[in-house]
Short mmCIF file of C-alpha atoms in Angstrom, two decimals:
data_model
loop_
_atom_site.label_atom_id
_atom_site.label_comp_id
_atom_site.label_asym_id
_atom_site.label_seq_id
_atom_site.Cartn_x
_atom_site.Cartn_y
_atom_site.Cartn_z
CA MET A 1217 53.80 -45.95 13.97
CA THR A 1218 52.07 -48.49 11.82
CA ILE A 1219 49.52 -47.50 9.01
CA GLN A 1220 46.82 -50.08 8.00
CA SER A 1221 44.87 -49.78 4.93
CA VAL A 1222 41.60 -51.79 4.47
CA ARG A 1223 39.85 -52.00 1.27
CA VAL A 1224 36.41 -53.69 0.89
CA PHE A 1225 35.29 -55.14 -2.43
CA GLU A 1226 31.53 -55.35 -3.17
CA PRO A 1227 29.77 -57.29 -5.93
CA ALA A 1228 29.42 -55.78 -9.24
CA ASN A 1229 25.61 -55.35 -9.18
CA ALA A 1230 25.81 -54.01 -5.59
CA PHE A 1231 28.36 -51.40 -6.72
CA SER A 1232 26.29 -50.36 -9.74
CA GLN A 1233 23.19 -49.89 -7.52
CA THR A 1234 25.16 -47.89 -4.96
CA SER A 1235 26.71 -45.76 -7.62
CA ARG A 1236 23.39 -44.99 -9.14
CA ARG A 1237 21.94 -44.00 -5.73
CA SER A 1238 25.09 -41.80 -4.82
CA SER A 1239 25.43 -40.26 -8.33
CA PRO A 1240 24.59 -36.57 -8.12
CA LYS A 1241 21.64 -35.31 -9.78
CA PRO A 1242 22.14 -32.90 -12.74
CA PRO A 1243 21.50 -29.40 -11.88
CA PRO A 1244 17.93 -28.18 -12.87
CA HIS A 1245 17.48 -25.93 -15.68
CA ILE A 1246 16.63 -22.30 -14.58
CA TRP A 1247 14.73 -19.84 -16.61
CA TYR A 1248 15.06 -16.22 -15.78
CA ALA A 1249 12.31 -13.75 -15.69
CA SER A 1250 12.45 -11.32 -18.61
CA ASP A 1251 13.14 -7.63 -18.29
CA PRO A 1252 10.79 -5.02 -19.35
CA PRO A 1253 10.62 -5.30 -23.29
CA PHE A 1254 12.77 -2.16 -24.08
CA LYS A 1255 14.53 -2.61 -27.32
CA GLY A 1256 16.54 0.59 -27.46
CA TYR A 1257 16.98 2.67 -30.54
CA GLN A 1258 15.49 1.18 -33.63
CA PRO A 1259 16.47 2.71 -37.03
CA ALA A 1260 13.48 3.83 -39.12
CA PRO A 1261 12.95 1.64 -42.21
CA SER A 1262 12.06 4.76 -44.23
CA ASP A 1263 13.25 3.55 -47.70
CA GLY A 1264 9.83 2.03 -48.47
CA TYR A 1265 8.35 5.46 -49.20
CA LYS A 1266 10.76 6.04 -51.96
CA HIS A 1267 9.79 2.89 -53.82
CA SER A 1268 6.05 3.47 -53.27
CA SER A 1269 3.66 5.14 -55.64
CA ILE A 1270 0.26 6.82 -55.23
CA SER A 1271 -1.51 3.34 -55.64
CA THR A 1272 0.73 1.80 -53.11
CA ALA A 1273 -1.29 1.11 -49.90
CA ILE A 1274 -0.09 1.34 -46.26
CA VAL A 1275 -1.08 -1.90 -44.47
CA ILE A 1276 -1.80 -1.58 -40.76
CA ASP A 1277 -2.66 -4.62 -38.66
CA ASN A 1278 -4.43 -2.83 -35.73
CA GLY A 1279 -4.04 -5.48 -33.05
CA SER A 1280 -4.77 -5.10 -29.27
CA SER A 1281 -1.38 -7.02 -28.64
CA LEU A 1282 0.80 -5.71 -31.43
CA VAL A 1283 0.41 -3.06 -34.05
CA ARG A 1284 2.05 -4.09 -37.30
CA ALA A 1285 2.63 -1.72 -40.22
CA GLY A 1286 4.33 -1.90 -43.75
CA TRP A 1287 3.79 -1.45 -47.34
CA SER A 1288 1.66 -3.48 -49.80
CA PHE A 1289 4.66 -4.74 -51.43
CA ASP A 1290 6.52 -5.99 -48.33
CA LYS A 1291 6.51 -9.73 -47.46
CA SER A 1292 6.59 -8.90 -43.71
CA PRO A 1293 5.77 -5.91 -41.72
CA ARG A 1294 8.34 -3.26 -41.23
CA LEU A 1295 7.09 -2.13 -37.82
CA SER A 1296 5.81 -4.25 -34.88
CA LEU A 1297 5.01 -2.54 -31.54
CA PRO A 1298 2.69 -2.77 -28.53
CA PRO A 1299 -0.20 -0.14 -28.68
CA ASN A 1300 1.36 1.79 -25.66
CA VAL A 1301 1.96 5.43 -25.30
CA ALA A 1302 3.60 7.08 -22.20
CA ARG A 1303 3.82 10.81 -21.80
CA TYR A 1304 6.51 12.10 -19.45
CA ARG A 1305 7.00 15.75 -18.40
CA ASP A 1306 10.66 16.67 -18.48
CA ARG A 1307 11.13 19.43 -15.87
CA LYS A 1308 14.60 20.35 -17.00
CA LEU A 1309 13.69 20.80 -20.56
CA ASN A 1310 10.10 22.10 -19.54
CA ARG A 1311 8.56 20.00 -22.23
CA THR A 1312 6.44 16.93 -22.65
CA CYS A 1313 8.00 13.82 -24.16
CA MET A 1314 6.08 11.03 -25.70
CA TYR A 1315 7.29 7.35 -25.87
CA VAL A 1316 5.57 4.93 -28.05
CA GLY A 1317 5.56 1.25 -28.36
CA TYR A 1318 8.71 -0.56 -26.73
CA ASP A 1319 10.14 2.96 -25.96
CA ALA A 1320 7.56 3.41 -23.18
CA TYR A 1321 9.50 0.66 -21.13
CA ALA A 1322 12.58 2.72 -21.13
CA ASP A 1323 12.63 3.35 -17.38
CA ALA A 1324 10.42 3.21 -14.22
CA THR A 1325 9.16 6.60 -14.80
CA THR A 1326 7.87 5.97 -18.33
CA ARG A 1327 6.53 2.57 -17.28
CA GLY A 1328 4.41 4.22 -14.69
CA GLN A 1329 2.82 6.49 -17.21
CA ILE A 1330 2.06 3.66 -19.84
CA ARG A 1331 -1.64 4.04 -21.48
CA ASN A 1332 -2.99 1.42 -23.83
CA ALA A 1333 -5.15 2.36 -26.78
CA PHE A 1334 -7.48 -0.58 -26.34
CA GLU A 1335 -9.96 -1.46 -23.64
CA PRO A 1336 -8.40 -4.18 -21.35
CA GLY A 1337 -9.42 -7.65 -22.62
CA SER A 1338 -10.98 -6.58 -25.85
CA SER A 1339 -10.25 -5.26 -29.44
CA ILE A 1340 -12.09 -2.04 -29.22
CA VAL A 1341 -10.13 1.25 -29.20
CA ALA A 1342 -11.00 3.20 -26.07
CA ASN A 1343 -8.28 5.84 -25.88
CA TRP A 1344 -8.10 7.81 -29.19
CA ASP A 1345 -5.26 10.06 -27.91
CA VAL A 1346 -3.01 7.01 -27.69
CA MET A 1347 -4.22 5.75 -31.00
CA GLU A 1348 -3.31 9.04 -32.54
CA GLY A 1349 0.18 8.89 -31.06
CA ILE A 1350 0.56 5.34 -32.41
CA LEU A 1351 -0.42 6.37 -35.92
CA ASP A 1352 1.89 9.41 -35.82
CA TYR A 1353 4.73 7.09 -34.71
CA THR A 1354 3.91 4.73 -37.52
CA PHE A 1355 3.74 6.98 -40.28
CA LEU A 1356 6.92 8.77 -39.01
CA LYS A 1357 8.89 5.44 -39.08
CA LEU A 1358 7.38 4.61 -42.48
CA GLY A 1359 9.07 7.77 -43.85
CA LEU A 1360 6.15 10.01 -44.29
CA ASP A 1361 7.47 12.76 -42.04
CA SER A 1362 8.44 14.86 -45.01
CA VAL A 1363 5.10 14.90 -46.57
CA GLU A 1364 3.31 18.31 -45.91
CA GLU A 1365 -0.13 17.51 -47.26
CA GLY A 1366 -1.12 14.38 -45.49
CA ILE A 1367 0.24 10.89 -46.04
CA GLY A 1368 -0.75 10.65 -49.78
CA ARG A 1369 -1.27 6.73 -49.78
CA PRO A 1370 -4.31 4.73 -49.29
CA VAL A 1371 -4.68 2.73 -46.00
CA VAL A 1372 -5.73 -0.86 -45.46
CA MET A 1373 -6.55 -1.44 -41.78
CA THR A 1374 -7.69 -4.39 -39.98
CA GLU A 1375 -10.57 -4.25 -37.47
CA PRO A 1376 -12.23 -6.83 -35.08
CA VAL A 1377 -15.25 -9.04 -36.09
CA ALA A 1378 -18.48 -6.99 -35.45
CA ASN A 1379 -16.73 -3.77 -34.96
CA LEU A 1380 -18.68 -0.93 -33.32
CA GLY A 1381 -20.05 1.64 -35.63
CA TYR A 1382 -18.69 4.50 -33.34
CA SER A 1383 -15.20 2.95 -33.36
CA ARG A 1384 -15.09 2.73 -37.20
CA LYS A 1385 -16.55 6.25 -37.53
CA THR A 1386 -13.92 7.74 -35.30
CA MET A 1387 -11.08 5.86 -36.97
CA THR A 1388 -12.18 7.07 -40.37
CA GLU A 1389 -12.45 10.61 -39.17
CA LEU A 1390 -8.92 10.38 -37.78
CA LEU A 1391 -7.54 9.06 -40.95
CA PHE A 1392 -9.28 11.46 -43.33
CA GLU A 1393 -9.13 14.62 -41.27
CA CYS A 1394 -5.87 14.40 -39.42
CA TYR A 1395 -3.74 12.41 -41.97
CA SER A 1396 -5.71 13.46 -45.25
CA ALA A 1397 -5.61 9.69 -46.53
CA PRO A 1398 -7.10 9.44 -50.02
CA SER A 1399 -8.91 6.29 -49.30
CA VAL A 1400 -9.32 3.75 -46.47
CA ALA A 1401 -10.34 0.00 -46.39
CA TYR A 1402 -11.23 -2.06 -43.52
CA GLY A 1403 -10.81 -5.80 -43.22
CA ILE A 1404 -10.78 -8.85 -40.63
CA ASP A 1405 -7.24 -10.15 -40.45
CA ALA A 1406 -8.21 -13.79 -40.49
CA LEU A 1407 -10.28 -13.49 -43.60
CA LEU A 1408 -7.60 -11.48 -45.50
CA SER A 1409 -5.18 -14.20 -44.68
CA TYR A 1410 -7.55 -16.91 -45.76
CA ARG A 1411 -8.14 -15.04 -49.05
CA TYR A 1412 -4.36 -14.60 -49.50
CA ASN A 1413 -3.89 -18.43 -49.10
CA LYS A 1414 -6.52 -18.88 -51.82
CA GLY A 1415 -9.00 -20.48 -49.58
CA LYS A 1416 -12.61 -20.73 -50.96
CA ASN A 1417 -14.62 -23.08 -48.60
CA GLY A 1418 -13.56 -23.66 -45.08
CA LEU A 1419 -13.93 -22.91 -41.43
CA VAL A 1420 -11.53 -20.10 -40.23
CA VAL A 1421 -10.55 -20.35 -36.50
CA SER A 1422 -9.12 -16.87 -35.47
CA SER A 1423 -7.63 -16.94 -31.96
CA SER A 1424 -6.34 -13.47 -31.19
CA HIS A 1425 -5.10 -11.67 -28.02
CA SER A 1426 -8.62 -10.76 -26.78
CA SER A 1427 -11.01 -13.53 -28.15
CA THR A 1428 -11.34 -16.43 -30.42
CA HIS A 1429 -13.75 -16.40 -33.55
CA VAL A 1430 -14.95 -19.18 -35.78
CA ILE A 1431 -15.92 -17.97 -39.18
CA PRO A 1432 -17.43 -20.10 -41.94
CA VAL A 1433 -16.55 -19.40 -45.52
CA LEU A 1434 -18.65 -20.53 -48.52
CA ASP A 1435 -17.44 -19.77 -52.08
CA SER A 1436 -14.96 -17.21 -50.86
CA LYS A 1437 -17.58 -15.40 -48.94
CA PRO A 1438 -17.85 -15.34 -45.17
CA ILE A 1439 -21.15 -16.06 -43.56
CA MET A 1440 -21.03 -13.43 -40.82
CA SER A 1441 -24.44 -14.28 -39.42
CA SER A 1442 -23.03 -17.68 -38.32
CA VAL A 1443 -19.77 -16.42 -36.80
CA SER A 1444 -19.19 -17.82 -33.26
CA ARG A 1445 -17.11 -15.98 -30.51
CA LEU A 1446 -15.27 -17.39 -27.58
CA ASN A 1447 -14.17 -14.89 -24.91
CA TRP A 1448 -10.82 -16.44 -24.51
CA GLY A 1449 -7.44 -15.28 -26.02
CA GLY A 1450 -3.96 -14.73 -25.20
CA TYR A 1451 -4.71 -11.99 -22.76
CA HIS A 1452 -6.97 -14.24 -20.77
CA CYS A 1453 -4.33 -17.15 -20.68
CA ALA A 1454 -1.72 -14.66 -19.12
CA GLU A 1455 -4.25 -13.25 -16.73
CA TYR A 1456 -5.32 -16.66 -15.48
CA LEU A 1457 -1.74 -17.76 -15.14
CA LEU A 1458 -0.93 -14.56 -13.16
CA LYS A 1459 -4.01 -15.33 -10.95
CA LEU A 1460 -2.75 -18.92 -10.36
CA LEU A 1461 0.76 -17.73 -9.41
CA LYS A 1462 -0.51 -15.11 -6.99
CA LEU A 1463 -2.69 -17.74 -5.38
CA LYS A 1464 0.30 -20.17 -5.05
CA TYR A 1465 2.73 -17.47 -4.02
CA PRO A 1466 0.66 -15.01 -1.92
CA THR A 1467 3.85 -13.65 -0.26
CA PHE A 1468 5.93 -13.33 -3.40
CA PRO A 1469 8.37 -10.35 -2.77
CA GLY A 1470 8.56 -9.37 -6.31
CA LYS A 1471 5.95 -7.99 -8.74
CA MET A 1472 4.98 -10.10 -11.85
CA THR A 1473 3.97 -8.07 -14.67
CA ASP A 1474 1.66 -8.87 -17.67
CA SER A 1475 4.42 -8.89 -19.99
CA GLN A 1476 6.24 -11.54 -17.96
CA ALA A 1477 3.17 -13.52 -17.66
CA GLN A 1478 2.55 -13.49 -21.36
CA GLU A 1479 6.13 -14.60 -21.94
CA MET A 1480 5.54 -17.54 -19.50
CA VAL A 1481 2.61 -18.57 -21.61
CA ARG A 1482 4.55 -18.68 -24.71
CA ASP A 1483 7.77 -20.40 -23.26
CA HIS A 1484 6.20 -22.81 -20.68
CA CYS A 1485 2.73 -23.60 -21.64
CA TYR A 1486 1.34 -25.89 -24.26
CA ILE A 1487 -2.17 -27.37 -25.41
CA SER A 1488 -2.58 -30.86 -24.04
CA GLN A 1489 -3.89 -33.44 -26.36
CA ASP A 1490 -5.08 -35.77 -23.53
CA PHE A 1491 -5.82 -33.53 -20.54
CA ASP A 1492 -7.40 -36.21 -18.26
CA GLY A 1493 -4.55 -38.66 -18.84
CA GLU A 1494 -1.86 -36.26 -18.24
CA MET A 1495 -3.49 -35.13 -15.03
CA ARG A 1496 -3.82 -38.73 -13.74
CA HIS A 1497 -0.04 -39.24 -14.25
CA TYR A 1498 1.38 -35.74 -13.66
CA LEU A 1499 2.78 -36.41 -10.30
CA ASP A 1500 4.52 -39.81 -11.24
CA TRP A 1501 8.27 -39.72 -10.56
CA THR A 1502 9.00 -40.46 -14.17
CA GLY A 1503 9.54 -37.18 -15.94
CA LEU A 1504 8.56 -35.12 -12.80
CA GLU A 1505 11.83 -33.08 -12.90
CA ASP A 1506 11.41 -32.28 -16.72
CA ARG A 1507 7.89 -31.01 -15.93
CA ASP A 1508 9.16 -28.88 -13.20
CA HIS A 1509 10.10 -25.50 -14.37
CA LEU A 1510 12.12 -23.11 -12.23
CA ILE A 1511 12.00 -19.38 -12.97
CA GLN A 1512 14.47 -17.10 -11.23
CA TYR A 1513 13.18 -13.56 -10.40
CA PRO A 1514 15.72 -10.95 -9.55
CA PHE A 1515 16.24 -10.32 -5.83
CA THR A 1516 18.72 -8.33 -3.69
CA GLU A 1517 20.17 -10.29 -0.67
CA HIS A 1518 20.16 -8.02 2.48
CA VAL A 1519 23.59 -8.55 4.09
CA VAL A 1520 23.55 -7.72 7.92
CA VAL A 1521 26.95 -6.58 8.87
CA GLU A 1522 27.79 -7.64 12.45
CA LYS A 1523 29.28 -5.04 14.69
CA THR A 1524 32.01 -5.71 17.25
CA GLU A 1525 31.68 -5.23 20.95
CA GLU A 1526 33.69 -1.95 20.75
CA GLU A 1527 31.22 -0.46 18.14
CA LEU A 1528 28.08 -1.70 19.94
CA ALA A 1529 29.45 0.00 22.99
CA LYS A 1530 30.02 3.23 21.13
CA ILE A 1531 26.49 3.17 19.60
CA ALA A 1532 25.08 2.55 23.17
CA GLU A 1533 27.13 5.40 24.56
CA ARG A 1534 25.92 7.66 21.84
CA LYS A 1535 22.21 6.76 22.46
CA LYS A 1536 22.85 7.44 26.15
CA GLU A 1537 24.32 10.78 25.32
CA SER A 1538 21.50 11.64 23.13
CA GLY A 1539 18.94 10.73 25.74
CA ARG A 1540 20.68 12.74 28.30
CA ARG A 1541 20.69 15.86 25.93
CA LEU A 1542 17.00 15.36 25.31
CA GLN A 1543 16.30 15.03 29.16
CA GLU A 1544 18.26 18.30 29.69
CA GLN A 1545 16.18 20.06 26.90
CA ALA A 1546 12.81 18.90 28.47
CA ALA A 1547 14.04 19.92 32.02
CA LYS A 1548 14.95 23.49 30.60
CA MET A 1549 11.72 23.80 29.00
CA ARG A 1550 9.74 22.71 31.94
CA LEU A 1551 11.85 25.29 34.08
CA ASP A 1552 11.03 28.09 31.70
CA LYS A 1553 7.49 27.08 31.85
CA LEU A 1554 7.51 27.17 35.77
CA VAL A 1555 9.22 30.67 35.70
CA ARG A 1556 6.39 31.97 33.48
CA LYS A 1557 3.56 30.40 35.79
CA GLU A 1558 5.41 32.11 38.74
CA GLN A 1559 5.21 35.41 37.20
CA GLU A 1560 1.66 35.00 36.30
CA LEU A 1561 0.79 33.96 39.83
CA GLU A 1562 2.62 36.87 41.06
CA TYR A 1563 0.74 39.17 38.85
CA PHE A 1564 -2.65 37.92 39.66
CA LYS A 1565 -2.01 38.02 43.40
CA ASP A 1566 -0.99 41.73 42.97
CA LEU A 1567 -4.30 42.34 40.99
CA GLN A 1568 -6.19 40.68 43.84
CA GLN A 1569 -4.72 42.92 46.33
CA ARG A 1570 -5.30 45.95 44.25
CA LEU A 1571 -9.07 45.02 43.92
CA ALA A 1572 -9.44 45.25 47.80
CA ASN A 1573 -10.10 48.95 48.12
CA GLN A 1574 -11.60 49.78 44.70
CA THR A 1575 -15.09 50.57 43.77
CA LYS A 1576 -17.38 48.15 41.81
CA LYS A 1577 -16.84 49.97 38.52
CA GLU A 1578 -13.16 50.11 38.85
CA ILE A 1579 -13.02 46.44 39.87
CA LYS A 1580 -15.21 45.51 36.81
CA ARG A 1581 -12.68 47.59 34.63
CA LEU A 1582 -9.63 45.87 35.99
CA LEU A 1583 -11.12 42.41 35.63
CA ASP A 1584 -12.22 43.11 31.97
CA GLU A 1585 -8.67 44.15 31.20
CA ASP A 1586 -7.46 40.69 32.09
CA GLU A 1587 -10.49 38.90 30.57
CA PHE A 1588 -12.03 37.76 34.03
CA LYS A 1589 -15.78 37.67 34.61
CA ASP A 1590 -15.63 38.24 38.32
CA GLU A 1591 -13.54 37.94 41.36
CA ALA A 1592 -14.50 34.19 41.81
CA GLN A 1593 -12.87 33.30 38.46
CA LEU A 1594 -9.80 35.15 39.65
CA ASP A 1595 -9.57 33.15 42.88
CA ARG A 1596 -9.99 29.97 40.90
CA THR A 1597 -7.12 30.87 38.65
CA ILE A 1598 -4.90 31.73 41.46
CA LYS A 1599 -5.61 28.50 43.10
CA GLU A 1600 -4.99 26.47 40.01
CA LEU A 1601 -1.69 28.37 39.43
CA GLU A 1602 -0.56 27.77 43.02
CA LYS A 1603 -1.25 23.88 42.66
CA SER A 1604 0.48 23.80 39.33
CA VAL A 1605 3.52 25.57 40.63
CA ARG A 1606 3.86 23.38 43.76
CA LYS A 1607 3.77 20.22 41.46
CA ALA A 1608 6.31 21.64 39.02
CA ARG A 1609 8.62 22.66 41.94
CA SER A 1610 8.29 19.28 43.44
CA LYS A 1611 9.28 17.54 40.22
CA ASP A 1612 11.87 19.65 38.62
CA VAL A 1613 13.61 21.84 41.23
CA GLY A 1614 13.51 19.30 44.11
CA GLY A 1615 10.74 20.77 46.24
CA PRO A 1616 9.08 18.72 49.09
CA GLU A 1617 7.69 15.29 47.90
CA ASN A 1618 4.46 15.92 49.93
CA PRO A 1619 3.47 19.34 49.27
CA GLU A 1620 1.11 21.03 51.69
CA GLU A 1621 -2.53 19.93 51.44
CA GLU A 1622 -4.89 22.23 49.77
CA GLU A 1623 -6.54 24.48 52.18
CA GLU A 1624 -9.90 23.42 53.30
CA GLN A 1625 -12.53 25.10 51.02
CA THR A 1626 -14.89 27.29 52.74
CA PHE A 1627 -18.44 28.24 51.77
CA PRO A 1628 -19.29 31.62 53.68
CA LEU A 1629 -22.45 32.35 51.69
CA LEU A 1630 -24.28 29.16 52.69
CA ASP A 1631 -24.73 30.73 56.21
CA VAL A 1632 -26.11 34.03 54.84
CA PRO A 1633 -29.85 34.22 54.47
CA ASP A 1634 -31.27 34.70 50.99
CA GLU A 1635 -33.00 37.97 51.96
CA GLN A 1636 -29.49 39.61 52.35
CA LEU A 1637 -28.09 38.60 49.04
CA ASP A 1638 -28.70 40.11 45.50
CA GLU A 1639 -29.10 38.20 42.41
CA ALA A 1640 -25.37 37.72 41.98
CA GLY A 1641 -24.95 36.60 45.49
CA LEU A 1642 -27.85 34.05 45.24
CA LYS A 1643 -26.13 32.68 42.06
CA GLN A 1644 -22.72 32.37 43.91
CA LYS A 1645 -24.61 30.77 46.89
CA ARG A 1646 -26.16 28.06 44.55
CA HIS A 1647 -22.64 27.52 43.12
CA GLN A 1648 -21.02 27.14 46.54
CA ARG A 1649 -23.81 24.66 47.56
CA LEU A 1650 -22.98 22.48 44.47
CA MET A 1651 -19.35 22.83 45.26
CA LYS A 1652 -19.95 21.65 48.94
CA SER A 1653 -21.92 18.77 47.74
CA GLY A 1654 -19.05 17.57 45.48
CA VAL A 1655 -16.54 18.10 48.28
CA GLU A 1656 -18.56 16.01 50.67
CA ALA A 1657 -19.23 13.32 48.13
CA ARG A 1658 -15.52 12.98 47.33
CA ALA A 1659 -14.62 12.93 51.16
CA ARG A 1660 -17.25 10.05 51.62
CA ALA A 1661 -15.88 8.10 48.56
CA LYS A 1662 -12.28 8.64 49.99
CA VAL A 1663 -13.34 7.30 53.40
CA GLU A 1664 -15.18 4.28 51.80
CA LYS A 1665 -12.22 3.51 49.73
CA GLU A 1666 -9.85 3.54 52.68
CA GLN A 1667 -12.16 1.29 54.76
CA GLU A 1668 -12.46 -1.08 51.82
CA LYS A 1669 -8.68 -1.10 51.50
CA ALA A 1670 -8.17 -1.72 55.14
CA ARG A 1671 -10.84 -4.59 55.06
CA VAL A 1672 -9.05 -6.31 52.17
CA ALA A 1673 -5.82 -6.04 53.81
CA GLU A 1674 -7.17 -7.43 57.00
CA GLU A 1675 -8.73 -10.38 55.17
CA GLU A 1676 -5.25 -11.08 53.40
CA ARG A 1677 -3.55 -10.86 56.69
CA ARG A 1678 -5.95 -13.47 58.21
CA ASP A 1679 -5.72 -15.70 55.27
CA GLU A 1680 -1.98 -15.61 55.37
CA GLU A 1681 -2.11 -16.28 59.05
CA ARG A 1682 -4.42 -19.24 58.57
CA ARG A 1683 -2.29 -20.70 55.80
CA GLN A 1684 0.84 -20.51 58.15
CA ASN A 1685 -0.80 -22.08 61.13
CA ASP A 1686 -3.23 -24.59 59.46
CA LEU A 1687 -2.21 -25.47 55.90
CA ASP A 1688 -4.58 -28.51 55.53
CA GLY A 1689 -7.58 -26.58 56.73
CA TRP A 1690 -6.66 -23.60 54.53
CA LEU A 1691 -6.34 -25.91 51.33
CA GLU A 1692 -9.75 -27.65 52.16
CA GLY A 1693 -11.46 -24.24 52.41
CA LYS A 1694 -9.97 -23.20 49.08
CA ARG A 1695 -11.20 -26.48 47.50
CA ALA A 1696 -14.69 -26.02 48.92
CA ALA A 1697 -14.89 -22.41 47.74
CA ARG A 1698 -13.81 -23.46 44.21
CA ALA A 1699 -16.31 -26.32 44.07
CA ALA A 1700 -19.12 -23.93 45.18
CA SER A 1701 -18.11 -21.41 42.42
CA GLU A 1702 -18.09 -23.95 39.76
CA ALA A 1703 -21.48 -25.29 40.83
CA PHE A 1704 -22.88 -21.79 40.66
CA PHE A 1705 -21.61 -21.35 37.11
CA VAL A 1706 -23.08 -24.76 35.95
CA GLN A 1707 -26.50 -23.80 37.39
#
């Protein structure tokens, strides 16, 4: 056996072009969707209370996205948590547990009970029970749990621009009456920051979670009458992105949460310096892969285990056996029902025989005992039971397939003159006349139906005979009939 080897050499430029075309693309960078922002146990930074004095203030930045708190001598806040509270009823301990901030994302049960202190899309406190829980947690983490007579420290708290009088009044009552704060001061966070950075004249642009404000400052004093507000903030960015994603992926199997949307805004969005220019060249091949961000959401792959023929046969046999047992149970129930009906029929027939030689008073008493109005109702009940028993016997215990036809109904009172009947007899005669009319109508309808059925069968027989004997003439007749029908519909 001879083995031949053939090697083809290409030009250098052709080889480089081929290698560039065949070179594998680098794998795309994949970002993973964030889990619920649960941070676990956080030790309480309570050493600040030991270094504080009566004149040291507690600073609270009461934001609708994050609540930050610390001491006035701190360079950065000691606490930072979302204004969320979840109350969960532990049935084992028979007590209500409250989770504040990131602890509310501990598990699915607490996440389903999360309540926010602020009205959605605004900086106004709407749930004061949640706000009180947040303040309790804040003062507890700052080391004020051992103080018996209130917090004993002044409070500096931020508030939104043009805060409502009711909101400020309620917050003031809460701090003074519930926590016995010696003094409270309110301020706008953007102006406090501008003052700390020694600003005197300028235009402060404060873009927060719920809105954006433009505040002019002249000689270190804000001109509040000239403040402009734009109803757009971080909350609206995340909400708009969430709507776009739901519109693009309407059948997305998972659930995109607000916290995940906010993280996408922070990690994957930016402010364009030339929006029109970027939109014109957005779909260009150059840099398209860099602009395409892939975010992987958790999913569970459903693995279908294929069964062998033997296992499928066993499953089919079990289903067949289960169906047979159900059929036996149903047959047994029908048989029991048939026995009960036969017993009732025998009892009512015996009652009918006993009524033959009784007085009217005794007949009425016997009928009332079995809740019958008169003997006619008893006769109808006996006939219905006989019909039901015949049908059940034919189906369940192998009775004759064609049961005997019902006896022809008789109407004896129609031949009796009205003068010989009392009021009850006249009423029964009118009833029999109606029944006879119904029987005759059904008989006529049955005859007409049989005649129509025989006519249709005869026409089909003739049509089939014509088709067998004269196919061309039969086709021509069909075409003519179809053309006439189409012309009729056009008219």
